[in-house]
Short mmCIF file of C-alpha atoms in Angstrom, two decimals:
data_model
loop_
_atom_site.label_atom_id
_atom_site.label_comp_id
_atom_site.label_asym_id
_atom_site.label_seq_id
_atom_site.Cartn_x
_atom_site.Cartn_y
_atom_site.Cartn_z
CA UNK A 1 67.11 84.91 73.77
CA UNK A 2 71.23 84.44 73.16
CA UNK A 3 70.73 84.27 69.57
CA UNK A 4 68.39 88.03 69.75
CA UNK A 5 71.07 88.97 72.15
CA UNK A 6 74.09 88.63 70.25
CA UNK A 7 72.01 89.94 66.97
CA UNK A 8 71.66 93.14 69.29
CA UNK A 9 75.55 93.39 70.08
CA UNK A 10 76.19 92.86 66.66
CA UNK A 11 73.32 95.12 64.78
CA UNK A 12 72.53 97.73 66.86
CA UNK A 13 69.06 99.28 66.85
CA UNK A 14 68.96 100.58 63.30
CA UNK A 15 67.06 103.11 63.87
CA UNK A 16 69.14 105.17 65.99
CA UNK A 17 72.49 103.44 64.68
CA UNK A 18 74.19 103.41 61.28
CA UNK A 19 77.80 102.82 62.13
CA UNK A 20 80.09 105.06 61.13
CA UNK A 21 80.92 106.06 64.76
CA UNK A 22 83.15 103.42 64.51
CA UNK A 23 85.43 104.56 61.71
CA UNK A 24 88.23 105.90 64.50
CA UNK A 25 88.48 102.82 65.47
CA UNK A 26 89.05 101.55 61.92
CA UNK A 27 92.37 104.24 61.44
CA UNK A 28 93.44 103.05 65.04
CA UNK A 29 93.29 99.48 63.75
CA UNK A 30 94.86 100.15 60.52
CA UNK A 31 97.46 102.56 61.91
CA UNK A 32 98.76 100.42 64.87
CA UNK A 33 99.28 97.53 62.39
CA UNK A 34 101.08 99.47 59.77
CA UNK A 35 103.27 101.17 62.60
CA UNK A 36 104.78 104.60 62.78
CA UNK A 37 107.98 106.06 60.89
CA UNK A 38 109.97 109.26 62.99
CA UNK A 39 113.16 110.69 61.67
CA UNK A 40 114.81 112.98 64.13
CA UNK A 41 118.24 114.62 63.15
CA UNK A 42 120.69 115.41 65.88
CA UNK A 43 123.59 118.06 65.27
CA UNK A 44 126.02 120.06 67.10
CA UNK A 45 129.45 119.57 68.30
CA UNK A 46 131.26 116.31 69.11
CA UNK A 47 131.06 116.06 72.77
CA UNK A 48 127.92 117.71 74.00
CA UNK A 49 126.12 114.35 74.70
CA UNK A 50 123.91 113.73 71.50
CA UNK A 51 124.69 110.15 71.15
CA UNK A 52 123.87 109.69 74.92
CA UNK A 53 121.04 111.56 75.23
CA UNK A 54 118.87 109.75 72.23
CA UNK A 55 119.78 106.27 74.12
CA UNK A 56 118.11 108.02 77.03
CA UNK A 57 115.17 109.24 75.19
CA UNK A 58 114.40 105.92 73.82
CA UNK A 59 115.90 103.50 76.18
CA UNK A 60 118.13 101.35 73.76
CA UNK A 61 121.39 101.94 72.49
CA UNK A 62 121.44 103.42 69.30
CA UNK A 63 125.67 103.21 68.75
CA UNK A 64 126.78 100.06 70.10
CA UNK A 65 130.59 100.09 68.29
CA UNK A 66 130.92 103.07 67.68
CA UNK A 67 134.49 105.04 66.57
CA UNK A 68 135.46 107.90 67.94
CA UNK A 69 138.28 110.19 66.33
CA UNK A 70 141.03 111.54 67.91
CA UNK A 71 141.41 115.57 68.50
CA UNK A 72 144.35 115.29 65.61
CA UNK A 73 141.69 113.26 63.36
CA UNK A 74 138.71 115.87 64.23
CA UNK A 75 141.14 118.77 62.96
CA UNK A 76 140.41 118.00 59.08
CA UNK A 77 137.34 115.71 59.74
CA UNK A 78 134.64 116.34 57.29
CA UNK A 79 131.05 116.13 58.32
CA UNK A 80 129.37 112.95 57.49
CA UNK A 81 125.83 111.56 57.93
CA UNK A 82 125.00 108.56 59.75
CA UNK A 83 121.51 107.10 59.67
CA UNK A 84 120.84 104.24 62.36
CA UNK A 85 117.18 102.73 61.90
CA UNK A 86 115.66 100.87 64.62
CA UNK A 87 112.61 99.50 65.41
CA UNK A 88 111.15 99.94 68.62
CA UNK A 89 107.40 98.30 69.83
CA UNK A 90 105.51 99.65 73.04
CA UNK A 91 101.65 98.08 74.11
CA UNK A 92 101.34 96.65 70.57
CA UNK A 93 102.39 99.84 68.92
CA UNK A 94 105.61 99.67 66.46
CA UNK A 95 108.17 102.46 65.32
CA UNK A 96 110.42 102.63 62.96
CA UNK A 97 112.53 105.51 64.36
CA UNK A 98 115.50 106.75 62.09
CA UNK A 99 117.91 109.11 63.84
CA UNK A 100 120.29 110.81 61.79
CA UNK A 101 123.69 111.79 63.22
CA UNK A 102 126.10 114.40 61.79
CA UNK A 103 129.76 113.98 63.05
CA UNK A 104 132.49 116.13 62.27
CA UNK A 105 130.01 119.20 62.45
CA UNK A 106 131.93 121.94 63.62
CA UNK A 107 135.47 120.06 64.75
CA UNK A 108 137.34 121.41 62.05
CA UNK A 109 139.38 124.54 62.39
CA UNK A 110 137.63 125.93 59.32
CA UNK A 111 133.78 125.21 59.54
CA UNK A 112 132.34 127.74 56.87
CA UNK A 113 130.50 125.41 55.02
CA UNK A 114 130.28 122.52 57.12
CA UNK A 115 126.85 122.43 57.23
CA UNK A 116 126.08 122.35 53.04
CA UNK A 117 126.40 118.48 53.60
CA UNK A 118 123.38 118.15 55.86
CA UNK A 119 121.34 120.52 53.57
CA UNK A 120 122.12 118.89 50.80
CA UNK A 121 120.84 115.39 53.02
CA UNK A 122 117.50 117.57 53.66
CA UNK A 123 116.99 118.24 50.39
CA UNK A 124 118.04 114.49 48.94
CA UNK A 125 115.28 113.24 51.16
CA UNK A 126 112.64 115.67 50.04
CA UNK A 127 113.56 114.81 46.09
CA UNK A 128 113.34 111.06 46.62
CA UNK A 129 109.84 111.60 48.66
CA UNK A 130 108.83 113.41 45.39
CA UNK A 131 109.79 110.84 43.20
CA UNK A 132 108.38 107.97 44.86
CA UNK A 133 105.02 110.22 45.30
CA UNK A 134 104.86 111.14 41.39
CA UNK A 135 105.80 107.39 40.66
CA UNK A 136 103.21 105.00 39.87
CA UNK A 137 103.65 102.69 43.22
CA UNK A 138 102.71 104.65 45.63
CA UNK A 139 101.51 102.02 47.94
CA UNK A 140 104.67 101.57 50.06
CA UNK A 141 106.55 104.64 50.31
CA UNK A 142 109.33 105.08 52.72
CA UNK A 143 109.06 108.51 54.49
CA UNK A 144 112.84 109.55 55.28
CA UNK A 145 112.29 113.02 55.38
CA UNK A 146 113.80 114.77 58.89
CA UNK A 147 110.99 115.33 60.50
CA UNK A 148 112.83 116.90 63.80
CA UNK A 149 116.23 118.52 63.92
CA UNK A 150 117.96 118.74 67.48
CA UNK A 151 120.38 121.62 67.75
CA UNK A 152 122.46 121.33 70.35
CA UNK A 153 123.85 124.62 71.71
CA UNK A 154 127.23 124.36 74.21
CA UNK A 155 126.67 125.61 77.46
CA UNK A 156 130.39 127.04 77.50
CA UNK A 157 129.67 130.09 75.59
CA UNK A 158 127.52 133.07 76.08
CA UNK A 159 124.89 132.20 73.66
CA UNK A 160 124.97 131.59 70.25
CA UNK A 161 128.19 131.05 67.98
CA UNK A 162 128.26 132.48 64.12
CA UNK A 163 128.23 128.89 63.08
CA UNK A 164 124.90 128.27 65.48
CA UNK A 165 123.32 131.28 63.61
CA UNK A 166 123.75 130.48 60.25
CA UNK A 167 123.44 127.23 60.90
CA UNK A 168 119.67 127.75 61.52
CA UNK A 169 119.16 130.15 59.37
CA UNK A 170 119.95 127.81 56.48
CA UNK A 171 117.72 125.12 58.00
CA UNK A 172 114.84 127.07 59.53
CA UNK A 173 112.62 126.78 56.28
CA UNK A 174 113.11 122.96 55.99
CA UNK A 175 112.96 121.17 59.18
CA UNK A 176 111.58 121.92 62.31
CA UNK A 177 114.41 123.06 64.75
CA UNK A 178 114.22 122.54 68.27
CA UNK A 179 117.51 123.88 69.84
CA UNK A 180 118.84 122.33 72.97
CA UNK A 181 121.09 123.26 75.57
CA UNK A 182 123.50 120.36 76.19
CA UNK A 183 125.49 119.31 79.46
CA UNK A 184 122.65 121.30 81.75
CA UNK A 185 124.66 119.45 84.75
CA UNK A 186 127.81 122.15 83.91
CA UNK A 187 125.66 125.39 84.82
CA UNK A 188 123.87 126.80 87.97
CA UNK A 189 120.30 127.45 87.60
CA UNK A 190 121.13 131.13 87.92
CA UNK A 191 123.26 130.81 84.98
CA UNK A 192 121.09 128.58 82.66
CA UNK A 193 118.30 131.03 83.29
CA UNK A 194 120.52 133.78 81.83
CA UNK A 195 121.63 131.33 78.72
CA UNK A 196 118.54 130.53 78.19
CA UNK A 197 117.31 134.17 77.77
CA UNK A 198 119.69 135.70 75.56
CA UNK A 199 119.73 132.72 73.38
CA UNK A 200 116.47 133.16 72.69
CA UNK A 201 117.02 136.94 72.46
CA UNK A 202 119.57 136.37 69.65
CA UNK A 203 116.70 133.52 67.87
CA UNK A 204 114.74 136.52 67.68
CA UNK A 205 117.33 139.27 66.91
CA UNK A 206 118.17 137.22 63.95
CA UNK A 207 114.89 136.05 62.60
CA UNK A 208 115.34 132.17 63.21
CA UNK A 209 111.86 130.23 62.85
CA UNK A 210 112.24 127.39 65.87
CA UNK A 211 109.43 125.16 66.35
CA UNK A 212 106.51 126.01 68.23
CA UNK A 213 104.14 123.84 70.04
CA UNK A 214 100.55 124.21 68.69
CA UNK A 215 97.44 124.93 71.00
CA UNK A 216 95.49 122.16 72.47
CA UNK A 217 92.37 122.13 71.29
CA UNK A 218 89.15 122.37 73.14
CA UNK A 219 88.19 118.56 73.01
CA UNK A 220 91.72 117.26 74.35
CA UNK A 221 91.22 115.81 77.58
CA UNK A 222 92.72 117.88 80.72
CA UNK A 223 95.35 115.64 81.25
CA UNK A 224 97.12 116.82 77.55
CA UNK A 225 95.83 120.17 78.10
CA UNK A 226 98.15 120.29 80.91
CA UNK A 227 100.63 119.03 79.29
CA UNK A 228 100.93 121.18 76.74
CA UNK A 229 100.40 124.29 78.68
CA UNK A 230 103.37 123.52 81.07
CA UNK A 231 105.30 122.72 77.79
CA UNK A 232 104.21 126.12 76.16
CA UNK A 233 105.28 127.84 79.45
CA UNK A 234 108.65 126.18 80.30
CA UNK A 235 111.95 128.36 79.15
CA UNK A 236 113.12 127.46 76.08
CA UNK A 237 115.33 126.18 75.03
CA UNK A 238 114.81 123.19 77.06
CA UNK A 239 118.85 122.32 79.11
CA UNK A 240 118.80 118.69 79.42
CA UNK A 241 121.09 115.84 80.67
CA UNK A 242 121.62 112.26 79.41
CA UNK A 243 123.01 109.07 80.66
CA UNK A 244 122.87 105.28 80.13
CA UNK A 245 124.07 104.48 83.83
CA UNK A 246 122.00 103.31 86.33
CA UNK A 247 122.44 104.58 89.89
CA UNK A 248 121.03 102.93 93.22
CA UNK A 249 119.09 106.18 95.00
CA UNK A 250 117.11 105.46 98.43
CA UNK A 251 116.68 101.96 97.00
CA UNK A 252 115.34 103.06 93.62
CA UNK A 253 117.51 102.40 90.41
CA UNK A 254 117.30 105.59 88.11
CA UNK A 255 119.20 106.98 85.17
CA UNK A 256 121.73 109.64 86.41
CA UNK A 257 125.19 110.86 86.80
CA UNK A 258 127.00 110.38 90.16
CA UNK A 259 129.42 113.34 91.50
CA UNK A 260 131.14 113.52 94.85
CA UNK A 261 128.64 116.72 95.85
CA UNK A 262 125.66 113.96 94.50
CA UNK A 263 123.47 112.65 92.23
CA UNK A 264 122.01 114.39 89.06
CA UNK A 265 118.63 112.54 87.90
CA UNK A 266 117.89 112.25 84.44
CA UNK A 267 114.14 112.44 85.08
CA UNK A 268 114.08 114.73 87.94
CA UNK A 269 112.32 118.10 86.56
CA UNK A 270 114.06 119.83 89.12
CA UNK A 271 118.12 118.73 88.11
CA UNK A 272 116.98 119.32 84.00
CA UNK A 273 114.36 119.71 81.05
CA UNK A 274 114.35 116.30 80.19
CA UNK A 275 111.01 114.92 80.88
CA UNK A 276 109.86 117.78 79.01
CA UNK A 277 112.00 117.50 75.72
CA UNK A 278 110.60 113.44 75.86
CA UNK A 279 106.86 114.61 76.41
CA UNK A 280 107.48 117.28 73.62
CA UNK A 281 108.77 115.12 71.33
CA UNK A 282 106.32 111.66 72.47
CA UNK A 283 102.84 114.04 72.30
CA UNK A 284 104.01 116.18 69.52
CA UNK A 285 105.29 113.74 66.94
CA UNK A 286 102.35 113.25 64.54
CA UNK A 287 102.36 117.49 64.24
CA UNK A 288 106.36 117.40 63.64
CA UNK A 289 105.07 115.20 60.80
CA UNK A 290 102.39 117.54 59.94
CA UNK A 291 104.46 120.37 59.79
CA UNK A 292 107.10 118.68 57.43
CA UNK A 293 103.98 117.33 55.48
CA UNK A 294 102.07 120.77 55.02
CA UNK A 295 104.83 123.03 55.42
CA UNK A 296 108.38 122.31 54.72
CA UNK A 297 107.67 119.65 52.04
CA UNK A 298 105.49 121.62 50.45
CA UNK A 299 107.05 124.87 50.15
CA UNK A 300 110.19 122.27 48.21
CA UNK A 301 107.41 120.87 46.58
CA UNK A 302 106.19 124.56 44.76
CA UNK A 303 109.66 125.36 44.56
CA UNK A 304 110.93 122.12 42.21
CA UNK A 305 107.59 122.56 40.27
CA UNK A 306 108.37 126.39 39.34
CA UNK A 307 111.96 125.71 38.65
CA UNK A 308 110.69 122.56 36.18
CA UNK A 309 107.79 125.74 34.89
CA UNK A 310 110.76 128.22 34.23
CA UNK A 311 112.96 125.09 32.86
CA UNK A 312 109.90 124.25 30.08
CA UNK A 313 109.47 128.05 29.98
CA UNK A 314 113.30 128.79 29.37
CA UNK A 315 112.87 126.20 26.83
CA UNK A 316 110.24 127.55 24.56
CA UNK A 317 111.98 130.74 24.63
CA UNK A 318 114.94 128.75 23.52
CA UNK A 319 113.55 127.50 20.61
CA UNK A 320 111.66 130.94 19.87
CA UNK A 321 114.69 132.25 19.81
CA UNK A 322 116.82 129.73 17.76
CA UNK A 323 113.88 129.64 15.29
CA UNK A 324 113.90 133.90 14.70
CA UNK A 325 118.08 133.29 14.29
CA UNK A 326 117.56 130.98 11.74
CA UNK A 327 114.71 133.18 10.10
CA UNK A 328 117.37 136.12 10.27
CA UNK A 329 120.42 133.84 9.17
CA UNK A 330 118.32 132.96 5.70
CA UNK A 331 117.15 136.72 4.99
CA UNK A 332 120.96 137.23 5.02
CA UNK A 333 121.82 134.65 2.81
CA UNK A 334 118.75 135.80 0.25
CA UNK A 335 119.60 139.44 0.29
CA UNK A 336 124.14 137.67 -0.25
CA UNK A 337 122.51 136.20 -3.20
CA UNK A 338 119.98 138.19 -4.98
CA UNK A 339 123.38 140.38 -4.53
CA UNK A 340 125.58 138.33 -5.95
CA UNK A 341 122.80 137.73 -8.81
CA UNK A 342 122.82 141.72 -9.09
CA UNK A 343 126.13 141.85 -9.93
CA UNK A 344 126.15 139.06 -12.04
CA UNK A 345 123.81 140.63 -14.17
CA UNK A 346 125.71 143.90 -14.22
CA UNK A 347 129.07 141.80 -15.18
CA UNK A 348 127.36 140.11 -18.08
CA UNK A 349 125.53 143.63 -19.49
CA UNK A 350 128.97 144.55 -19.86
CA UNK A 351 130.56 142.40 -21.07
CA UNK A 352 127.86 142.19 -23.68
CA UNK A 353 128.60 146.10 -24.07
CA UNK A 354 132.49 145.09 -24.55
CA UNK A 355 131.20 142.40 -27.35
CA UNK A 356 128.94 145.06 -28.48
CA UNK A 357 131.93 147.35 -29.27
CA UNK A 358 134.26 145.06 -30.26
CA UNK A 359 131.84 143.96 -33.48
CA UNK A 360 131.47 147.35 -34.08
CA UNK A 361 135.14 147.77 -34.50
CA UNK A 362 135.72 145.08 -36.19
CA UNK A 363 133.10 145.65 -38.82
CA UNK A 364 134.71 148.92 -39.06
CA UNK A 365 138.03 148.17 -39.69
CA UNK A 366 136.85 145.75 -42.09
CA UNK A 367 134.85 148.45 -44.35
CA UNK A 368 138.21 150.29 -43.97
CA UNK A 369 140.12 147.31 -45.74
CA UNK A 370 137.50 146.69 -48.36
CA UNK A 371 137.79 150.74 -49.62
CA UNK A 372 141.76 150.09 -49.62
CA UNK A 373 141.37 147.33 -51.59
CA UNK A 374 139.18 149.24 -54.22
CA UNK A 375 141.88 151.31 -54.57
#
């Protein structure tokens, strides 16, 4: 009986069994051992909380001696990219998140092209994703692309600045944008409902592609469904709040920031979107890599393999062309010399006339001695 028993937990009645209802479990397997890679890309100007915000998203400190410049030093600051990679493990399940930071975007007085630095970081990440793929070890590859790009928008203006604008614009066809409003604690909720409208008026107005979360499908459970329905219906962009202190509240330690009117709770849906932006980003990660995957990368992927078409193109034509100037170059040179044999031959017929003439003279004259003589 325990040996037939464990047979049947083992092999199941092959008859209505044949075991590939198991194969989820397999990827699940496979996938929690080999871990997860995110890169998220934060940007926007020095002193709208990026830094402290991503410590509050994933609870650890990203920045721990970190260097901050000095207004005089942020006049002719440069931007510059700084990757920080850690690894982070929850219930058994590891990832390797990369956030890249951009500082010294938009500090200095002139910040036309401030931004070609990060593009050109896009696009570097893209190219060495494409070279590993078309290598021949393909086993290990390191995925660096930006999967998410954080924009965060100040919530001192009246919506979006030139440099927000183009900004996106230059970005929106490479990496999934999800703008941000920082410092939400600085504005009434009258106000951020108006900043949040006509910013997303002028995202319109100007034709910038922000990311947008996909349907839930019909076999989700109704907890996610929920989810993503209150996500889909929340006004965007999402005004959040960070902090790394933790305040004492009716005898419960939270995350906040304490002002003599009260206390502003990180995770409070009422004080700020940031439960939201963390649920977004949590439930929505493997499509942010999906997106990048079947979208963004491939779109540079078509667009390097036309370029290297045109290149070998270009490059026919080239030689086409080379090989019809050197085809032209010798019909020259024939038509120089069969010339310069023409006139050869016309410089020899006379001088062979001259000759000609000057026998003829001379056997003249000498019949005209010969009679003198005679004489």
């Amino acid at each position: 009986k325990t040996m037939s028993g464990e047979k049947g937990k083992l092999f199941p009645d092959s008859a209505s069994y044949v075991g590939f209802a198991n194969l989820p479990n397999q990827v699940h397997r496979k996938s929690v051992k080999k871990g997860f890679e995110f890169t998220l890309m934060v940007v926007g100007e020095s002193g709208l909380g990026k830094s402290t915000l991503i410590n509050s998203l994933f609870l650890t400190d990203l920045y721990p001696e970190r260097y901050i410049p000095g207004a005089a030093e942020k006049i002719e600051r440069t931007v510059q990219i700084e990757a920080s990679t850690v690894e982070i493990e929850e219930r058994g399940v590891k990832l390797r998140l990369t956030v890249v930071d951009t500082p010294g975007y938009g500090d200095a007085m002139n910040s036309q092209d401030c931004f070609k630095t990060i593009i050109q970081y896009i696009d570097n990440q893209f190219e060495r994703y494409l070279h590993d793929e078309s290598g021949l070890n393909r086993r290990h590859i390191v995925d660096n692309r930006v999967h998410c790009c954080f924009y965060f928008i100040s919530p001192f203006g009246h919506g979006l600045k030139p440099l927000d604008v183009e900004f996106m614009k230059a970005i929106h066809s490479k990496v999934n944008i999800v703008p941000v409003i920082a410092k939400a604690d600085t504005l009434t909720l009258r106000e951020r409902d108006r900043l949040k409208r006509r910013i997303l008026d002028e995202i319109a107005e100007q034709g910038i592609r922000i990311y947008q979360l996909p349907d839930a499908d019909s076999d989700e459970d109704e907890e996610f469904k929920e989810q993503t329905r209150v996500l889909k219906v929340s006004k965007r962009p999402l005004s959040v709040i960070g902090s790394n202190q933790l305040i004492e509240v009716k005898g419960k330690k939270i995350r906040g920031r304490l002002y003599p009117w009260g206390v502003v709770e990180v995770e409070n849906p009422e004080h700020n979107d940031f439960l939201k932006l963390r649920t977004m980003l949590v439930t929505h990660m493997q499509d942010l890599q999906e997106v990048t995957q079947d979208l963004h990368y491939e779109n540079f992927r078509s667009e390097r393999l036309k370029k290297a078409g045109r290149a070998a193109d270009d490059e026919v034509l080239d030689k086409d062309q080379i090989l019809l100037e050197k085809e032209a170059e010798v019909r020259a040179l024939t038509r120089l010399f069969n010339e310069e044999i023409r006139k050869g031959r016309t410089i020899v017929d006379e001088l062979q006339f001259s000759i000609a003439i000057v026998i003829d003279l001379q056997s003249h004259f000498k019949k005209q001695d010969s009679i003198h003589c005679v004489f």
